[in-house]
Amino acid sequence: MAVDPNRLAQLYSPLDIPESGKEPFTDYSRWRLLVNDGGRHTWHYMRTDGECKDWPQNEVDKYWLGIPLNLPALPKPKDPLEAARNGYTFYKHLQSHDGHWAGEYGGPMFLLPGLVIGSYVTGMAFTLEERLEMIRYLMNRAHPEDGGWGIHIEGHSTVFGTALNYVAIRILGMHADHPVAIKARQCLHKLGGAAGTPAWGKFWLAVFNVYDWEGVNPIPPELWLLPEWIPFHPHKWWIHTRNVYIPMSYLYGIRFQMEENDLIRSLREIITPINWPAQRNNVASVDIYYPHTTVLDTLNAIVGMYEGCAIPAARKAALKRAYELVVYEDENTEYQTIGPVSKMMNSVCRFVYKQHAIKRADFMWLGPDGMRMCGTNGSQLWDIGLANDDENKESLGKALEWLDVCQIRDNPKHYESAYRHRTKGAWPFSTREQGYTVSDCTGEGLKSVLGVEKLISDDRLFDAVDTMLTMQNADGGFASYELVRGPQWLEWLNPAEVFGDIMIEFCYPECTTSVITALSIFRKHYPSYRSADIENRNGGWVGSWGICFTYAAQFALESLSLVGENYSNSSSVQRACRFLLSHQREDGGWGESYKTCELASWVEHENTQVVQTCWATMALMYAGQLPDGSWPQEAIEGVFNKNCAISYPNFKFSFPIWMLGKAHMYLKGLGER
């Protein structure tokens, strides 16, 4: 599996890069966002004037590139409903022709290096314009003081972020003597060097051949040969974790390494010659979020001894099974895979399979600060916006048509053999093609199509309900992608060091309350369908996918209201209201830092946040709305695995519009009493 070194040298030739990335390195008037195939997003650069003329830039392109739309100011709203209408008037300008809202899903800073390293070692090319804008993004996202990179765009510099992004920016064509590269190396040196990167960083550096596999804790593919009833069998792990460790175990099992070349030799400067086995548990203190447990270290030591005398027949069978599961995942998702980390690892396992090269573009997103890699192939379903109002019938109709297209009609091609949960009738987080059931996305999708223009048959609505009901756990709660399969003590085996709660599924308040509200609304329309099963649902409180208490509260309170609990009769609701009011600011808003998710206790953001103010109160009337009906981008909104923030820039439209409309109906109801 070798790549032609001469061809590779041409594809990734050194570039002359300006000292500052403030201004675009390409002509932004030539970029276009192609939206097709049920919501796929890919950016394309028009090389000629003729191409530009044939494919004019539209408002969606301009907005996400940071080019002003120059829309007229709207009448100043006099009440929440008018503010909501102004917001939706602006938001309609960002609606794609197929009815959904395209958008960025960036934020994590460990994704782009996987894209770049994985592409380089397999010989997949980027266009010159893509390379330039990825370099510019990394320049703009370097820490302004020390020059390093963190785990996400608002985090402090870490070895994980700095080592991987330094390698990525050099692969893309930046010279070693560029000021940004020099400052990054200095930061990495101060942090103790690249050998202190966490496990996933060690993995990518080993694949790239600047680090040795002897310095990586064992990732044996033989785990997939264990009896499935064993409590720690990988099919019981959280779905994102197992889909990362399947290709990781395969590449570890064959000790895959890029063939050495001049660039690789030059990049070994970030790791001095060392005792490799001694580096397995060497993780910089600035990186550690979840330290190894004694149980994990003991198991690593035992499995490390096995690696020295691995049984050839067992290793061969294990590699075959791991590769088989990689293929199943590719074919189940049309080569999108569940996420960007597994996407690029699968690409390396299959070594430039054509569809991987094509679908790689779905994860690449261009913004005003350059080109990044997104956290999935998008957040298309989750960003859908509906406004059931006479002025918005055309927009509503287009959105409903897209929801119709987006619903998953069948179970995966490789269903039980790939340890997948049922998908028939579900809505995904992104696109139907990607094909993963997500409980709250299914709940929100179902709520959106109920009670409006009938596009979806009863049978398909029933399929959605059937799927949601298969996702309820023994404690009554709902997890994200599938049932909770493993015991909670599996978290003792968490090997990632930088993430928490990654080993098994958990029941989340966001997911539970979304399903509860969807089933409650469904029951009003179809009171006789599985009525005995759609009763007595309950929920939780701590946010896991948004920041954090405000996010959970808005889902939980809506859920409780639908089962008759309110401030006058529920101590839980009273406590929630007192909690929220205790954190309301003098300006009437709320602001939570992403640090809240890390520490599980309220940490104030330095500024009031529109999105969190919407989450915290249904009585929002004014929260920084601009004259054209939009809201400005503020702090990052989302989070996953406790320690990594992620962007949902469309939230600043959908949640204010939603909550302003809710506020209007609430205040109107009060006035009629």
PDB file of C-alpha atoms in Angstrom, residues 308-529:
ATOM      1  CA  GLY A 308       4.847  -9.666  22.177  1.00  0.00           C
ATOM      2  CA  CYS A 309       3.603 -13.173  21.453  1.00  0.00           C
ATOM      3  CA  ALA A 310       0.326 -12.650  19.575  1.00  0.00           C
ATOM      4  CA  ILE A 311      -1.019 -15.857  18.045  1.00  0.00           C
ATOM      5  CA  PRO A 312      -0.725 -15.447  14.247  1.00  0.00           C
ATOM      6  CA  ALA A 313      -3.969 -17.290  13.481  1.00  0.00           C
ATOM      7  CA  ALA A 314      -5.901 -15.257  16.028  1.00  0.00           C
ATOM      8  CA  ARG A 315      -4.421 -11.995  14.750  1.00  0.00           C
ATOM      9  CA  LYS A 316      -5.279 -12.917  11.172  1.00  0.00           C
ATOM     10  CA  ALA A 317      -8.894 -13.754  12.103  1.00  0.00           C
ATOM     11  CA  ALA A 318      -9.183 -10.591  14.186  1.00  0.00           C
ATOM     12  CA  LEU A 319      -7.897  -8.387  11.360  1.00  0.00           C
ATOM     13  CA  LYS A 320     -10.345 -10.001   8.975  1.00  0.00           C
ATOM     14  CA  ARG A 321     -13.248  -9.306  11.360  1.00  0.00           C
ATOM     15  CA  ALA A 322     -12.163  -5.707  12.004  1.00  0.00           C
ATOM     16  CA  TYR A 323     -11.804  -5.024   8.292  1.00  0.00           C
ATOM     17  CA  GLU A 324     -15.199  -6.607   7.672  1.00  0.00           C
ATOM     18  CA  LEU A 325     -16.764  -4.203  10.195  1.00  0.00           C
ATOM     19  CA  VAL A 326     -15.011  -1.262   8.522  1.00  0.00           C
ATOM     20  CA  VAL A 327     -16.580  -2.288   5.203  1.00  0.00           C
ATOM     21  CA  TYR A 328     -19.997  -2.730   6.844  1.00  0.00           C
ATOM     22  CA  GLU A 329     -19.831   0.794   8.268  1.00  0.00           C
ATOM     23  CA  ASP A 330     -18.817   2.242   4.903  1.00  0.00           C
ATOM     24  CA  GLU A 331     -21.621   0.485   3.062  1.00  0.00           C
ATOM     25  CA  ASN A 332     -24.248   1.249   5.722  1.00  0.00           C
ATOM     26  CA  THR A 333     -23.506   4.971   5.486  1.00  0.00           C
ATOM     27  CA  GLU A 334     -22.630   5.384   1.790  1.00  0.00           C
ATOM     28  CA  TYR A 335     -19.042   6.066   2.930  1.00  0.00           C
ATOM     29  CA  GLN A 336     -20.040   8.988   5.168  1.00  0.00           C
ATOM     30  CA  THR A 337     -19.472   6.933   8.344  1.00  0.00           C
ATOM     31  CA  ILE A 338     -20.795   8.136  11.666  1.00  0.00           C
ATOM     32  CA  GLY A 339     -18.175  10.851  12.097  1.00  0.00           C
ATOM     33  CA  PRO A 340     -14.995  12.461  10.774  1.00  0.00           C
ATOM     34  CA  VAL A 341     -12.500  10.569  12.956  1.00  0.00           C
ATOM     35  CA  SER A 342     -13.719   7.128  11.889  1.00  0.00           C
ATOM     36  CA  LYS A 343     -14.216   8.467   8.357  1.00  0.00           C
ATOM     37  CA  MET A 344     -10.512   9.131   7.838  1.00  0.00           C
ATOM     38  CA  MET A 345      -9.407   6.004   9.703  1.00  0.00           C
ATOM     39  CA  ASN A 346     -11.676   3.910   7.479  1.00  0.00           C
ATOM     40  CA  SER A 347     -10.186   5.686   4.464  1.00  0.00           C
ATOM     41  CA  VAL A 348      -6.697   4.606   5.525  1.00  0.00           C
ATOM     42  CA  CYS A 349      -7.858   1.034   6.161  1.00  0.00           C
ATOM     43  CA  ARG A 350      -9.340   0.797   2.680  1.00  0.00           C
ATOM     44  CA  PHE A 351      -6.594   2.913   1.116  1.00  0.00           C
ATOM     45  CA  VAL A 352      -8.178   5.329  -1.309  1.00  0.00           C
ATOM     46  CA  TYR A 353     -11.423   3.598  -2.003  1.00  0.00           C
ATOM     47  CA  LYS A 354     -13.043   5.923  -4.571  1.00  0.00           C
ATOM     48  CA  GLN A 355     -16.189   6.685  -2.573  1.00  0.00           C
ATOM     49  CA  HIS A 356     -14.142   7.725   0.451  1.00  0.00           C
ATOM     50  CA  ALA A 357     -12.325  10.281  -1.671  1.00  0.00           C
ATOM     51  CA  ILE A 358     -15.630  11.626  -2.990  1.00  0.00           C
ATOM     52  CA  LYS A 359     -17.449  11.818   0.354  1.00  0.00           C
ATOM     53  CA  ARG A 360     -14.459  13.393   2.123  1.00  0.00           C
ATOM     54  CA  ALA A 361     -15.612  16.739   0.708  1.00  0.00           C
ATOM     55  CA  ASP A 362     -18.872  16.525   2.695  1.00  0.00           C
ATOM     56  CA  PHE A 363     -16.921  17.155   5.897  1.00  0.00           C
ATOM     57  CA  MET A 364     -14.993  20.187   4.604  1.00  0.00           C
ATOM     58  CA  TRP A 365     -16.618  23.546   5.344  1.00  0.00           C
ATOM     59  CA  LEU A 366     -15.485  27.005   4.299  1.00  0.00           C
ATOM     60  CA  GLY A 367     -16.091  30.015   6.530  1.00  0.00           C
ATOM     61  CA  PRO A 368     -14.813  33.572   6.840  1.00  0.00           C
ATOM     62  CA  ASP A 369     -11.722  32.308   8.683  1.00  0.00           C
ATOM     63  CA  GLY A 370     -10.847  29.505   6.270  1.00  0.00           C
ATOM     64  CA  MET A 371     -11.663  25.819   5.670  1.00  0.00           C
ATOM     65  CA  ARG A 372     -12.198  23.361   8.521  1.00  0.00           C
ATOM     66  CA  MET A 373     -13.417  19.817   9.017  1.00  0.00           C
ATOM     67  CA  CYS A 374     -16.883  19.415  10.525  1.00  0.00           C
ATOM     68  CA  GLY A 375     -17.996  17.127  13.344  1.00  0.00           C
ATOM     69  CA  THR A 376     -20.168  15.079  10.954  1.00  0.00           C
ATOM     70  CA  ASN A 377     -21.222  15.496   7.341  1.00  0.00           C
ATOM     71  CA  GLY A 378     -23.435  18.287   8.690  1.00  0.00           C
ATOM     72  CA  SER A 379     -26.262  18.995  11.132  1.00  0.00           C
ATOM     73  CA  GLN A 380     -28.964  19.274   8.486  1.00  0.00           C
ATOM     74  CA  LEU A 381     -31.905  17.763  10.360  1.00  0.00           C
ATOM     75  CA  TRP A 382     -31.029  19.386  13.651  1.00  0.00           C
ATOM     76  CA  ASP A 383     -30.856  22.844  12.045  1.00  0.00           C
ATOM     77  CA  ILE A 384     -34.224  22.596  10.306  1.00  0.00           C
ATOM     78  CA  GLY A 385     -36.450  25.629  10.925  1.00  0.00           C
ATOM     79  CA  LEU A 386     -40.231  25.685  10.640  1.00  0.00           C
ATOM     80  CA  ALA A 387     -42.567  28.693  10.888  1.00  0.00           C
ATOM     81  CA  ASN A 388     -46.244  27.762  10.509  1.00  0.00           C
ATOM     82  CA  ASP A 389     -47.390  31.195   9.452  1.00  0.00           C
ATOM     83  CA  ASP A 390     -49.214  32.503   6.375  1.00  0.00           C
ATOM     84  CA  GLU A 391     -46.220  34.642   5.423  1.00  0.00           C
ATOM     85  CA  ASN A 392     -43.946  31.601   5.403  1.00  0.00           C
ATOM     86  CA  LYS A 393     -45.992  28.932   3.659  1.00  0.00           C
ATOM     87  CA  GLU A 394     -43.564  28.549   0.781  1.00  0.00           C
ATOM     88  CA  SER A 395     -40.590  28.175   3.117  1.00  0.00           C
ATOM     89  CA  LEU A 396     -42.525  25.785   5.337  1.00  0.00           C
ATOM     90  CA  GLY A 397     -43.521  23.681   2.354  1.00  0.00           C
ATOM     91  CA  LYS A 398     -39.919  23.369   1.173  1.00  0.00           C
ATOM     92  CA  ALA A 399     -38.744  22.404   4.662  1.00  0.00           C
ATOM     93  CA  LEU A 400     -41.437  19.750   4.969  1.00  0.00           C
ATOM     94  CA  GLU A 401     -40.509  18.324   1.580  1.00  0.00           C
ATOM     95  CA  TRP A 402     -36.934  17.994   2.765  1.00  0.00           C
ATOM     96  CA  LEU A 403     -38.063  16.315   5.994  1.00  0.00           C
ATOM     97  CA  ASP A 404     -39.984  13.844   3.843  1.00  0.00           C
ATOM     98  CA  VAL A 405     -36.827  13.064   1.860  1.00  0.00           C
ATOM     99  CA  CYS A 406     -34.672  12.884   4.984  1.00  0.00           C
ATOM    100  CA  GLN A 407     -36.638  10.197   6.836  1.00  0.00           C
ATOM    101  CA  ILE A 408     -34.868   6.827   6.795  1.00  0.00           C
ATOM    102  CA  ARG A 409     -37.095   4.223   5.130  1.00  0.00           C
ATOM    103  CA  ASP A 410     -35.277   0.969   5.933  1.00  0.00           C
ATOM    104  CA  ASN A 411     -32.906  -0.705   8.350  1.00  0.00           C
ATOM    105  CA  PRO A 412     -29.191  -0.739   7.445  1.00  0.00           C
ATOM    106  CA  LYS A 413     -27.860  -3.044   4.742  1.00  0.00           C
ATOM    107  CA  HIS A 414     -25.668  -4.690   7.387  1.00  0.00           C
ATOM    108  CA  TYR A 415     -28.002  -4.600  10.353  1.00  0.00           C
ATOM    109  CA  GLU A 416     -27.370  -7.108  13.119  1.00  0.00           C
ATOM    110  CA  SER A 417     -24.010  -8.173  11.651  1.00  0.00           C
ATOM    111  CA  ALA A 418     -22.709  -4.625  12.182  1.00  0.00           C
ATOM    112  CA  TYR A 419     -24.321  -4.309  15.653  1.00  0.00           C
ATOM    113  CA  ARG A 420     -26.635  -1.544  14.440  1.00  0.00           C
ATOM    114  CA  HIS A 421     -29.896  -0.411  16.010  1.00  0.00           C
ATOM    115  CA  ARG A 422     -33.132  -0.221  14.040  1.00  0.00           C
ATOM    116  CA  THR A 423     -33.347   2.781  11.683  1.00  0.00           C
ATOM    117  CA  LYS A 424     -36.618   2.299   9.793  1.00  0.00           C
ATOM    118  CA  GLY A 425     -38.755   5.415  10.276  1.00  0.00           C
ATOM    119  CA  ALA A 426     -36.043   7.401  12.059  1.00  0.00           C
ATOM    120  CA  TRP A 427     -34.656  10.813  11.279  1.00  0.00           C
ATOM    121  CA  PRO A 428     -30.864  11.245  11.396  1.00  0.00           C
ATOM    122  CA  PHE A 429     -28.774  14.111  12.737  1.00  0.00           C
ATOM    123  CA  SER A 430     -27.583  15.019   9.240  1.00  0.00           C
ATOM    124  CA  THR A 431     -28.773  13.191   6.131  1.00  0.00           C
ATOM    125  CA  ARG A 432     -30.707  10.078   5.218  1.00  0.00           C
ATOM    126  CA  GLU A 433     -27.621   8.833   3.371  1.00  0.00           C
ATOM    127  CA  GLN A 434     -25.558   8.851   6.569  1.00  0.00           C
ATOM    128  CA  GLY A 435     -28.294   6.690   7.999  1.00  0.00           C
ATOM    129  CA  TYR A 436     -27.983   6.682  11.786  1.00  0.00           C
ATOM    130  CA  THR A 437     -31.010   6.808  14.073  1.00  0.00           C
ATOM    131  CA  VAL A 438     -30.789   9.623  16.607  1.00  0.00           C
ATOM    132  CA  SER A 439     -33.552   9.664  19.204  1.00  0.00           C
ATOM    133  CA  ASP A 440     -34.034  13.416  19.626  1.00  0.00           C
ATOM    134  CA  CYS A 441     -33.678  14.043  15.879  1.00  0.00           C
ATOM    135  CA  THR A 442     -36.417  11.469  15.310  1.00  0.00           C
ATOM    136  CA  GLY A 443     -38.512  13.168  17.967  1.00  0.00           C
ATOM    137  CA  GLU A 444     -38.037  16.625  16.473  1.00  0.00           C
ATOM    138  CA  GLY A 445     -38.594  15.319  12.942  1.00  0.00           C
ATOM    139  CA  LEU A 446     -41.841  13.664  13.978  1.00  0.00           C
ATOM    140  CA  LYS A 447     -43.073  16.796  15.775  1.00  0.00           C
ATOM    141  CA  SER A 448     -42.306  18.877  12.702  1.00  0.00           C
ATOM    142  CA  VAL A 449     -44.406  16.795  10.321  1.00  0.00           C
ATOM    143  CA  LEU A 450     -47.361  16.206  12.663  1.00  0.00           C
ATOM    144  CA  GLY A 451     -50.321  18.536  12.402  1.00  0.00           C
ATOM    145  CA  VAL A 452     -49.219  20.251   9.197  1.00  0.00           C
ATOM    146  CA  GLU A 453     -49.635  19.574   5.516  1.00  0.00           C
ATOM    147  CA  LYS A 454     -49.819  15.798   5.077  1.00  0.00           C
ATOM    148  CA  LEU A 455     -46.761  14.613   3.180  1.00  0.00           C
ATOM    149  CA  ILE A 456     -45.838  11.510   5.154  1.00  0.00           C
ATOM    150  CA  SER A 457     -48.079   8.450   5.326  1.00  0.00           C
ATOM    151  CA  ASP A 458     -49.466   7.055   8.556  1.00  0.00           C
ATOM    152  CA  ASP A 459     -47.328   3.948   8.140  1.00  0.00           C
ATOM    153  CA  ARG A 460     -44.146   6.020   8.052  1.00  0.00           C
ATOM    154  CA  LEU A 461     -45.235   7.990  11.110  1.00  0.00           C
ATOM    155  CA  PHE A 462     -45.904   4.699  12.881  1.00  0.00           C
ATOM    156  CA  ASP A 463     -42.439   3.506  11.858  1.00  0.00           C
ATOM    157  CA  ALA A 464     -40.950   6.565  13.568  1.00  0.00           C
ATOM    158  CA  VAL A 465     -42.898   5.871  16.752  1.00  0.00           C
ATOM    159  CA  ASP A 466     -41.964   2.188  16.666  1.00  0.00           C
ATOM    160  CA  THR A 467     -38.292   3.096  16.385  1.00  0.00           C
ATOM    161  CA  MET A 468     -38.453   5.599  19.258  1.00  0.00           C
ATOM    162  CA  LEU A 469     -40.142   3.049  21.481  1.00  0.00           C
ATOM    163  CA  THR A 470     -37.369   0.523  20.794  1.00  0.00           C
ATOM    164  CA  MET A 471     -34.920   3.059  22.222  1.00  0.00           C
ATOM    165  CA  GLN A 472     -36.379   3.328  25.725  1.00  0.00           C
ATOM    166  CA  ASN A 473     -34.093   1.926  28.404  1.00  0.00           C
ATOM    167  CA  ALA A 474     -35.006   0.062  31.567  1.00  0.00           C
ATOM    168  CA  ASP A 475     -34.914   3.259  33.646  1.00  0.00           C
ATOM    169  CA  GLY A 476     -37.416   4.922  31.293  1.00  0.00           C
ATOM    170  CA  GLY A 477     -34.895   7.261  29.697  1.00  0.00           C
ATOM    171  CA  PHE A 478     -33.671   7.551  26.123  1.00  0.00           C
ATOM    172  CA  ALA A 479     -30.086   7.590  24.931  1.00  0.00           C
ATOM    173  CA  SER A 480     -28.821   9.051  21.642  1.00  0.00           C
ATOM    174  CA  TYR A 481     -28.231   6.368  18.977  1.00  0.00           C
ATOM    175  CA  GLU A 482     -29.281   3.088  20.536  1.00  0.00           C
ATOM    176  CA  LEU A 483     -30.042   1.377  23.824  1.00  0.00           C
ATOM    177  CA  VAL A 484     -27.537   1.472  26.667  1.00  0.00           C
ATOM    178  CA  ARG A 485     -25.746  -1.822  26.115  1.00  0.00           C
ATOM    179  CA  GLY A 486     -22.871  -1.920  28.575  1.00  0.00           C
ATOM    180  CA  PRO A 487     -22.402  -1.448  32.330  1.00  0.00           C
ATOM    181  CA  GLN A 488     -21.343   1.968  33.581  1.00  0.00           C
ATOM    182  CA  TRP A 489     -18.093   0.572  34.996  1.00  0.00           C
ATOM    183  CA  LEU A 490     -16.840   0.303  31.390  1.00  0.00           C
ATOM    184  CA  GLU A 491     -15.864   3.953  31.772  1.00  0.00           C
ATOM    185  CA  TRP A 492     -12.955   2.629  33.883  1.00  0.00           C
ATOM    186  CA  LEU A 493     -11.566   1.420  30.535  1.00  0.00           C
ATOM    187  CA  ASN A 494     -11.832   4.832  28.833  1.00  0.00           C
ATOM    188  CA  PRO A 495      -8.487   5.084  26.969  1.00  0.00           C
ATOM    189  CA  ALA A 496      -8.926   8.469  25.267  1.00  0.00           C
ATOM    190  CA  GLU A 497      -7.654  10.680  28.154  1.00  0.00           C
ATOM    191  CA  VAL A 498      -9.267  13.834  26.719  1.00  0.00           C
ATOM    192  CA  PHE A 499     -12.971  12.855  26.772  1.00  0.00           C
ATOM    193  CA  GLY A 500     -15.361  11.715  29.476  1.00  0.00           C
ATOM    194  CA  ASP A 501     -18.356   9.344  29.340  1.00  0.00           C
ATOM    195  CA  ILE A 502     -17.389   7.787  26.003  1.00  0.00           C
ATOM    196  CA  MET A 503     -17.514   4.060  26.709  1.00  0.00           C
ATOM    197  CA  ILE A 504     -21.260   3.456  26.797  1.00  0.00           C
ATOM    198  CA  GLU A 505     -24.496   5.174  25.882  1.00  0.00           C
ATOM    199  CA  PHE A 506     -26.231   7.220  28.578  1.00  0.00           C
ATOM    200  CA  CYS A 507     -29.787   8.422  28.946  1.00  0.00           C
ATOM    201  CA  TYR A 508     -29.820  12.147  28.236  1.00  0.00           C
ATOM    202  CA  PRO A 509     -32.436  14.740  29.258  1.00  0.00           C
ATOM    203  CA  GLU A 510     -32.314  16.282  25.784  1.00  0.00           C
ATOM    204  CA  CYS A 511     -33.057  12.955  24.103  1.00  0.00           C
ATOM    205  CA  THR A 512     -35.579  11.787  26.680  1.00  0.00           C
ATOM    206  CA  THR A 513     -37.608  14.980  26.664  1.00  0.00           C
ATOM    207  CA  SER A 514     -37.583  15.260  22.884  1.00  0.00           C
ATOM    208  CA  VAL A 515     -39.010  11.764  22.580  1.00  0.00           C
ATOM    209  CA  ILE A 516     -41.513  12.437  25.371  1.00  0.00           C
ATOM    210  CA  THR A 517     -42.852  15.560  23.688  1.00  0.00           C
ATOM    211  CA  ALA A 518     -42.973  13.865  20.274  1.00  0.00           C
ATOM    212  CA  LEU A 519     -44.925  10.903  21.645  1.00  0.00           C
ATOM    213  CA  SER A 520     -47.274  13.220  23.552  1.00  0.00           C
ATOM    214  CA  ILE A 521     -48.063  15.205  20.418  1.00  0.00           C
ATOM    215  CA  PHE A 522     -48.354  12.017  18.335  1.00  0.00           C
ATOM    216  CA  ARG A 523     -50.885  10.609  20.815  1.00  0.00           C
ATOM    217  CA  LYS A 524     -53.146  13.616  20.242  1.00  0.00           C
ATOM    218  CA  HIS A 525     -53.262  12.846  16.510  1.00  0.00           C
ATOM    219  CA  TYR A 526     -53.306   9.043  16.755  1.00  0.00           C
ATOM    220  CA  PRO A 527     -54.765   8.175  20.172  1.00  0.00           C
ATOM    221  CA  SER A 528     -55.257   4.488  19.395  1.00  0.00           C
ATOM    222  CA  TYR A 529     -51.810   3.582  18.054  1.00  0.00           C
TER     223      TYR A 529
END
